[in-house]
Amino acid sequence: MKKKIGFVAIGQAGGNIGKLFEDRGFSVLYLNTSQEDLRTIRNAKYTYHIAGGEGCNKDRAKAKRLVVKDFDSISREVYEKMDVSMVYVIFASGGGTGSGCGPMLIDLLLGDVASGEGRIESIGAITVIPDEKESPRAQINCYECFEELTAIEGIASVMAIDNSKGDRLALNQRLVSVFSDFIEIPNRHKDVRGNIDRAEIEETLKAKGMLVVTKVPAKESTTAAVLESFKKSAFAPIEPDMVIKYMAISSAGDVDVDAMRKEVGIPVDVFRTYNDRSTICCLAGLNYPKTRLEAVYRKAVENQELILKNLQAVSEPGMKKGVDFLSPARPSAAEAKPKASRRELMKKYMG
């Protein structure tokens, strides 16, 4: 599976997570508007400095303009360096470079996937939700980033690290560790009672919506412990009224899948195997963390008056004035328009 999955790491936060994946043998391409940030990634095999960039200082609009100007070169780097069938784009939702570039780049690359360019078949995302103590600008960027991310048609699974849950580096390591263990299940976990194959892992990863993974040692592997571990994981909280598409679980100990269904929802399908070392459980196709994002929104609007004053004093073309996060209702699937052209997508993201 490691040969099938690659990562495009954008910005400093994306680069930090990407390096953890590269150290585990995955293929990673680092993109940044800051040459200085790229130089901090030691022994990186593939790096690319987005032309004209000198950092974005949490300015999403600036990041988007740079991507528009340099997209042909960026996409060429992705297709030349990523000899994989699935790509995850990694970025922080509260920053500038990653938050501005991430959703836009995913949408543009999916247009190429739809037209059959290259061998990449699906594109997902790994993003970071800022801690509540971070600046109002970071909260604004996060909410606007998720507005764009959730509207992308054809995107695969999205994983979200919630920085309010603890030390950032530890959270990054936890996500990378459990994700790596999960995709290795077909190689490492075999049992006469049933197995999970690579196709089932891929189907789980490709499901649109949020994806969360947890791991519990064999001695602690009870149904209650596995459910509790999701709350303590690096991922954004699971919504109370959850929609779920897949559950994939390799269980050790006494884990009752039927009891788990009552707590997490009824999945379309369950993929299951067994082992004697630990329980690894993945839930995929979940609804986005609306409750957590509403907290982000409230944190931003608490400072609305100050933000408005600052933006009116120093504004840039294309930047929104005010905390106007809530856009009109999006069209239903039945009303969805045909896939936009690359030029139309660029205009959409540039407002």
C-alpha positions as a printed Julia matrix, in Angstrom:
351×3 Matrix{Float64}:
   0.0     0.0     0.0
   2.9     2.38    0.64
   3.72    2.25   -3.05
   0.16    3.27   -3.95
  -0.2     6.28   -1.62
   1.72    9.55   -1.86
   1.52   12.92   -0.12
   1.71   16.52   -1.31
   2.68   18.54    1.77
   1.89   22.26    1.58
   3.27   24.93    3.89
   5.23   24.51    7.09
   2.62   22.48    8.99
   2.05   20.25    5.98
   5.8    19.81    5.66
   6.15   18.69    9.28
   3.51   15.99    8.8
   4.84   15.05    5.38
   8.31   14.43    6.8
   6.86   11.91    9.27
   5.31   10.04    6.34
   8.53   10.22    4.3
  10.49    8.8     7.23
   8.12    5.81    7.08
   8.88    5.17    3.42
   6.1     7.08    1.66
   6.65    9.32   -1.36
   6.23   13.0    -0.44
   6.4    16.21   -2.47
   6.8    19.41   -0.43
   5.3    22.63   -1.78
   5.77   26.02   -0.19
   5.64   29.73   -1.01
   8.56   30.19    1.42
  11.99   29.01    0.34
  13.16   29.34    3.95
  10.5    26.91    5.18
  11.48   24.38    2.53
  15.1    24.51    3.69
  14.08   23.45    7.21
  12.92   20.03    5.93
  15.99   17.87    6.29
  16.78   15.21    3.7
  13.57   15.83    1.75
  13.7    14.07   -1.61
  11.24   16.26   -3.53
  10.68   19.96   -2.85
   9.18   22.72   -4.98
   9.13   26.45   -4.33
   5.95   28.02   -5.74
   7.14   30.7    -8.15
   7.03   34.27   -6.85
   6.33   33.24   -3.27
   8.02   34.72   -0.24
   5.58   33.33    2.33
   1.9    34.23    2.74
   1.55   35.45    6.35
  -1.86   33.76    6.79
  -3.15   35.5     3.64
  -5.2    32.88    1.76
  -5.84   35.19   -1.18
  -2.11   35.68   -1.75
  -1.55   31.91   -1.75
  -4.32   31.4    -4.31
  -2.9    34.01   -6.65
   0.48   32.29   -6.58
  -1.08   28.9    -7.37
  -3.03   30.33  -10.3
   0.15   31.76  -11.82
   2.22   28.64  -11.28
  -0.29   25.79  -11.55
   1.13   24.28  -14.75
   4.52   23.83  -13.09
   2.98   22.63   -9.82
   0.87   19.99  -11.55
   3.87   18.85  -13.58
   5.82   18.37  -10.34
   2.98   16.32   -8.86
   2.68   13.99  -11.86
   6.44   13.57  -12.26
   7.19   12.92   -8.59
   4.03   11.07   -7.48
   4.19    7.61   -9.06
   1.14    6.52   -7.05
  -2.58    5.92   -7.56
  -3.77    7.9    -4.51
  -2.6    11.27   -3.19
  -3.33   13.04    0.08
  -2.76   16.8     0.14
  -1.58   17.89    3.6
  -2.06   21.44    4.91
  -3.05   23.51    7.94
  -6.49   25.07    7.58
  -5.59   28.08    9.73
  -2.47   29.26    7.92
  -1.94   31.1     4.66
  -0.03   28.95    2.17
  -1.66   25.62    3.02
  -5.12   26.96    3.77
  -5.22   28.99    0.57
  -3.55   26.45   -1.72
  -4.92   23.18   -0.32
  -8.58   23.05   -1.41
  -7.88   24.88   -4.65
  -5.05   22.52   -5.6
  -7.17   19.45   -4.8
 -10.03   20.74   -6.96
  -7.74   21.57   -9.88
  -5.93   18.22   -9.72
  -9.26   16.36   -9.56
 -10.12   18.03  -12.85
  -7.03   16.39  -14.32
  -7.97   13.05  -12.73
 -11.43   13.26  -14.33
  -9.85   13.84  -17.72
  -7.6    10.79  -17.3
  -4.26   12.58  -16.97
  -1.58   10.55  -15.18
  -2.07    7.43  -13.05
  -3.51    9.22  -10.0
  -7.03    7.9    -9.39
  -8.11    9.7    -6.22
  -7.15   12.67   -4.06
  -7.91   13.17   -0.37
  -6.81   15.62    2.29
  -5.12   15.76    5.67
  -5.69   19.1     7.36
  -5.16   20.7    10.75
  -7.79   22.6    12.76
  -6.2    25.4    14.84
  -6.3    25.41   18.61
  -8.88   27.79   20.1
  -6.02   29.9    21.51
  -4.7    30.71   18.04
  -5.42   34.07   16.43
  -8.81   35.22   15.06
  -7.23   35.2    11.6
  -6.39   31.51   11.97
 -10.02   30.78   12.95
 -11.32   32.71    9.93
  -8.95   30.9     7.6
  -9.97   27.53    9.04
 -13.68   28.1     8.57
 -13.3    29.45    5.04
 -10.93   26.61    4.15
 -13.48   24.0     5.26
 -16.22   25.83    3.34
 -14.17   25.21    0.2
 -13.0    21.72    1.16
 -16.47   20.34    1.86
 -17.79   21.63   -1.46
 -15.25   19.78   -3.63
 -16.87   17.15   -5.82
 -15.06   13.84   -6.16
 -12.7    14.29   -3.2
 -11.7    11.14   -1.3
 -11.44   10.89    2.49
 -10.43   13.84    4.67
  -8.51   13.47    7.94
  -8.46   16.42   10.35
  -5.99   16.79   13.22
  -7.49   18.89   16.02
  -4.72   20.96   17.62
  -6.9    21.65   20.67
  -6.31   18.04   21.76
  -2.7    18.44   22.82
   0.88   18.94   21.69
   1.02   19.49   17.93
   4.02   17.3    17.23
   2.61   14.46   19.3
  -0.75   14.72   17.48
   1.0    14.64   14.11
   2.98   11.55   15.09
  -0.15    9.83   16.38
  -2.05   10.34   13.12
   0.83    9.2    10.95
   1.36    6.14   13.14
  -2.25    4.91   13.16
  -2.74    5.63    9.46
   0.42    3.66    8.6
  -0.7     0.75   10.8
  -4.14    0.78    9.21
  -2.96    0.48    5.6
  -0.59   -2.35    6.61
  -3.45   -4.54    7.86
  -3.63   -6.67    4.67
   0.09   -7.53    5.0
   0.3    -8.07    8.74
  -3.07   -9.36    9.94
  -4.28  -12.75    8.67
  -6.93  -14.9    10.27
  -9.04  -17.93    9.3
 -12.15  -16.07   10.51
 -11.74  -13.38    7.83
  -9.31  -10.94    6.26
  -9.21   -7.35    5.0
  -7.67   -7.08    1.55
  -6.03   -4.12   -0.2
  -9.11   -3.38   -2.28
 -11.16   -2.93    0.9
  -8.54   -0.61    2.39
  -8.59    1.45   -0.82
 -12.38    1.58   -0.88
 -12.36    2.85    2.71
  -9.79    5.54    1.92
 -11.67    6.72   -1.16
 -14.98    7.28    0.65
 -15.93   10.98    0.63
 -16.22   12.47    4.1
 -14.15   12.39    7.25
 -11.95    9.43    8.13
 -10.77    8.59   11.65
  -8.54    5.75   12.85
  -7.73    4.54   16.35
  -5.52    1.88   17.89
  -5.86    0.14   21.26
  -3.4    -2.43   22.74
  -4.68   -6.03   22.91
  -4.87   -6.05   26.73
  -7.2    -3.02   26.65
  -9.25   -4.05   23.62
 -12.83   -3.88   24.81
 -15.72   -2.29   22.96
 -15.88    0.58   25.45
 -12.12    1.19   25.24
 -12.15    1.36   21.44
 -15.06    3.82   21.46
 -13.35    5.93   24.13
 -10.09    5.95   22.14
 -11.77    7.89   19.32
 -12.39   10.73   21.77
  -8.71   10.76   22.79
  -7.34   10.43   19.27
  -5.61   13.16   17.25
  -8.66   13.52   15.02
 -11.42   16.11   15.18
 -14.37   14.92   17.31
 -16.94   12.59   15.79
 -20.35   14.19   15.39
 -23.17   12.94   17.68
 -25.62   12.24   14.82
 -23.11   10.47   12.67
 -23.36    9.38    9.07
 -20.94    6.53    8.33
 -20.14    4.59    5.19
 -17.49    2.04    6.2
 -16.06    0.45    9.32
 -12.79   -1.45    8.9
 -11.53   -3.21   12.01
  -8.78   -5.62   12.92
  -9.65   -6.63   16.45
  -7.8    -8.16   19.37
  -9.69   -8.97   22.52
 -13.4    -8.76   23.09
 -14.68   -6.09   20.66
 -18.37   -6.32   19.8
 -18.92   -4.79   16.35
 -22.71   -4.93   16.74
 -22.44   -2.88   19.96
 -20.15   -0.42   18.18
 -22.75    0.04   15.44
 -25.23    1.24   18.05
 -22.79    3.95   19.11
 -21.23    5.09   15.83
 -24.05    4.42   13.36
 -24.86    1.7    10.83
 -22.19    1.54    8.13
 -22.94    0.48    4.56
 -20.32   -2.23    4.98
 -17.96   -3.64    7.62
 -14.53   -5.04    6.77
 -13.11   -7.21    9.55
 -10.11   -9.3    10.47
  -8.39  -10.36   13.7
  -4.95  -10.28   15.3
  -3.4   -10.75   18.74
  -1.45   -7.45   19.09
  -3.88   -4.52   18.98
  -7.27   -3.35   17.77
  -7.14   -0.96   14.83
 -10.47    0.56   13.87
 -11.21    2.95   11.0
 -14.48    4.79   10.4
 -14.88    6.38    6.97
 -17.44    8.43    5.08
 -18.32   10.39    8.22
 -19.99   13.79    8.18
 -17.72   16.8     8.66
 -17.07   18.05   12.24
 -19.82   20.68   12.24
 -19.81   21.16   16.02
 -16.04   21.76   16.1
 -16.24   24.16   13.15
 -19.07   26.08   14.79
 -16.72   26.62   17.75
 -14.14   27.95   15.29
 -16.76   30.3    13.84
 -17.8    31.6    17.25
 -14.18   32.26   18.15
 -13.75   34.31   15.0
 -16.89   36.42   15.34
 -16.02   37.26   18.95
 -13.37   39.5    17.41
 -15.42   40.67   14.43
 -15.29   44.39   15.23
 -11.51   44.38   15.57
 -11.07   42.29   12.4
 -13.31   44.6    10.37
 -11.42   47.65   11.56
  -8.05   46.13   10.66
  -9.16   44.86    7.25
 -10.69   48.21    6.32
  -7.49   49.97    7.29
  -5.26   47.68    5.21
  -7.02   45.66    2.51
  -5.81   43.8    -0.55
  -7.65   43.15   -3.83
  -9.66   39.95   -3.69
  -9.65   39.7     0.11
 -13.01   39.51    1.86
 -13.88   42.35    4.23
 -15.47   41.1     7.42
 -16.25   37.67    8.75
 -18.63   36.64    5.98
 -18.2    32.87    6.32
 -21.74   31.68    5.66
 -22.37   31.46    1.94
 -25.81   30.83    0.34
 -27.05   27.25    0.25
 -25.19   25.14   -2.27
 -27.08   23.4    -5.1
 -28.27   19.85   -4.48
 -26.67   16.91   -6.27
 -29.55   16.92   -8.76
 -28.83   20.56   -9.59
 -25.05   20.16   -9.71
 -23.4    21.69  -12.73
 -20.97   19.82  -15.0
 -17.34   19.78  -13.83
 -15.94   23.27  -14.22
 -12.98   23.93  -16.46
  -9.6    24.75  -14.93
 -10.1    28.44  -15.72
 -13.57   28.43  -14.13
 -12.23   26.73  -11.0
  -9.49   29.31  -10.68
 -12.03   32.13  -10.95
 -14.18   30.47   -8.26
 -11.33   30.34   -5.76
 -10.21   33.88   -6.56
 -13.68   35.21   -5.71
